[in-house]
CSV table of C-alpha atoms in Angstrom, one decimal:
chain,number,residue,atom,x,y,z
A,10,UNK,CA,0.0,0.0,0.0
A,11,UNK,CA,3.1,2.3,0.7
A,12,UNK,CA,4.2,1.6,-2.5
A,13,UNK,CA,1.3,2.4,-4.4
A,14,UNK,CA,0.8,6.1,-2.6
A,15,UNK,CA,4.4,6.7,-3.5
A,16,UNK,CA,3.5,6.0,-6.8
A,17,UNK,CA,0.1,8.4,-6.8
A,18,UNK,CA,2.6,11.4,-5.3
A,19,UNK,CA,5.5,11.1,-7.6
A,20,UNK,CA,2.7,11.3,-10.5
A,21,UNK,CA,1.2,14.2,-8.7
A,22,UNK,CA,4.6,15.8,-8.3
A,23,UNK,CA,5.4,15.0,-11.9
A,24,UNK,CA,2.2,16.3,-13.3
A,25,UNK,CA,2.5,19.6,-12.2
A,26,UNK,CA,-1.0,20.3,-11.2
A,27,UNK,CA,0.0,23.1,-8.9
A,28,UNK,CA,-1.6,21.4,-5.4
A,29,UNK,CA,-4.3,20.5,-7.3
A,30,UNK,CA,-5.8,17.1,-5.8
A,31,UNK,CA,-6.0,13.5,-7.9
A,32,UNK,CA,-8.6,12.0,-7.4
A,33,UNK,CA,-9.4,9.9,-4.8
A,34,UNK,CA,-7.0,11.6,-2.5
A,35,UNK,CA,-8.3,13.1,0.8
A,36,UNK,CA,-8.4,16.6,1.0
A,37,UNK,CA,-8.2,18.4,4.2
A,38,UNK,CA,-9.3,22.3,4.5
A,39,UNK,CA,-9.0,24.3,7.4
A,40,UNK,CA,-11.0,27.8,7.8
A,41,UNK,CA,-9.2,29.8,10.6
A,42,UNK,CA,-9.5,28.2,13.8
A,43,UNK,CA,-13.2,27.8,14.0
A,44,UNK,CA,-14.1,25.2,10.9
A,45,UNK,CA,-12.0,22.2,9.1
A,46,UNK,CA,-13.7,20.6,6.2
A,47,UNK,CA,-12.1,16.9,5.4
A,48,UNK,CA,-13.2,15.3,2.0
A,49,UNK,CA,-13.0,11.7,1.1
A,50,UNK,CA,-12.9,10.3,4.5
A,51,UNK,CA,-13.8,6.5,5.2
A,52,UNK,CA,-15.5,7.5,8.6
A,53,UNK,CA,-15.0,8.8,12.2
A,54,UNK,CA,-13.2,6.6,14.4
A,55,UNK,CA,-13.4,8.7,17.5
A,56,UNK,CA,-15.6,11.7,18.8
A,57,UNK,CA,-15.6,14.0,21.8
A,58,UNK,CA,-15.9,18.1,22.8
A,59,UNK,CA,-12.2,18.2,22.2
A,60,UNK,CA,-10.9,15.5,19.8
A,61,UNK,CA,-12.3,13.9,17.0
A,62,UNK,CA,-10.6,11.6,14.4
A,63,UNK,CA,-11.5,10.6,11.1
A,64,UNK,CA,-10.0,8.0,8.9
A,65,UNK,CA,-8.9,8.4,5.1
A,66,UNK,CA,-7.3,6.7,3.0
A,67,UNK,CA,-3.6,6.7,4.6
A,68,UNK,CA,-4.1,7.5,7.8
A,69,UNK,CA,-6.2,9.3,10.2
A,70,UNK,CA,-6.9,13.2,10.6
A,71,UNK,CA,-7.0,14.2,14.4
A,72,UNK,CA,-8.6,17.6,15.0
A,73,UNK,CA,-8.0,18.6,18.6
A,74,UNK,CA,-9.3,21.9,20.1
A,75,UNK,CA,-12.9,22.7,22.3
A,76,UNK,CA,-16.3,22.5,21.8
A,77,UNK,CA,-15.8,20.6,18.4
A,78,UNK,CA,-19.2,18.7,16.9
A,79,UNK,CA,-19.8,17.3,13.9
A,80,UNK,CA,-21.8,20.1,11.6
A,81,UNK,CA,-22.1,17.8,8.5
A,82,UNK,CA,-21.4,15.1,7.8
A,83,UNK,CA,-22.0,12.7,4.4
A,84,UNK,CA,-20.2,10.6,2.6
A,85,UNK,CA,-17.9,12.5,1.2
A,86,UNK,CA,-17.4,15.4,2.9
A,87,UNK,CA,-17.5,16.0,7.2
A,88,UNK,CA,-17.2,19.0,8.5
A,89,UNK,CA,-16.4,19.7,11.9
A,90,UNK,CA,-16.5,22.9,14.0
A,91,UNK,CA,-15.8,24.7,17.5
A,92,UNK,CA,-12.2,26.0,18.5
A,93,UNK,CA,-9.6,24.4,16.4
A,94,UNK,CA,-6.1,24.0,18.2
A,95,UNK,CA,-4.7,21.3,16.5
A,96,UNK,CA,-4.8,19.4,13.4
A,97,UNK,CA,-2.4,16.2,13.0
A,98,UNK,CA,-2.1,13.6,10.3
A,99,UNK,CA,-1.3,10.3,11.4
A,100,UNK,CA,-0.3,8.1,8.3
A,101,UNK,CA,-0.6,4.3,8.9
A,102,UNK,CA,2.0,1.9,9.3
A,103,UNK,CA,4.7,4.8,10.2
């Protein structure tokens, strides 16, 4: 699997798309410190006031901060909100 998103980057990188996404790839937006939106996730593996997690495809985004909820949420696209301190990847297997 590490192999393959090596594979999608140095495409990306070698495409020249100017931070433009490929599809598939997660992308992760943040909106000062009071919204992140987070596209192409594969669900929400944890939830509370001041963390919640949510899986994509190489990892897991943490956002950390208070008062955070879930404002939308679909299949594609969750959008969380409160006081954003923190936002971490955590790529699997590393």
């Amino acid at each position: 699997m590490a192999e393959r998103w090596q594979w999608v980057q140095r495409l990306a990188d070698s495409a020249d798309l100017d931070g433009e996404p490929l599809p598939g790839v997660p992308v992760v937006e943040l909106a000062g410190d009071r919204r992140v939106l987070i596209e192409r996730h594969t669900g929400v593996t944890e939830y509370s006031g001041c963390r919640i997690c949510v899986r994509v495809s190489y990892g897991t985004v943490a956002v950390l901060g208070c008062n955070l909820e879930l404002i939308r949420m679909t299949k594609e696209q969750v959008v969380i909100a409160g006081r954003i301190d923190c936002v971490e990847l955590k790529r699997r297997g590393v």
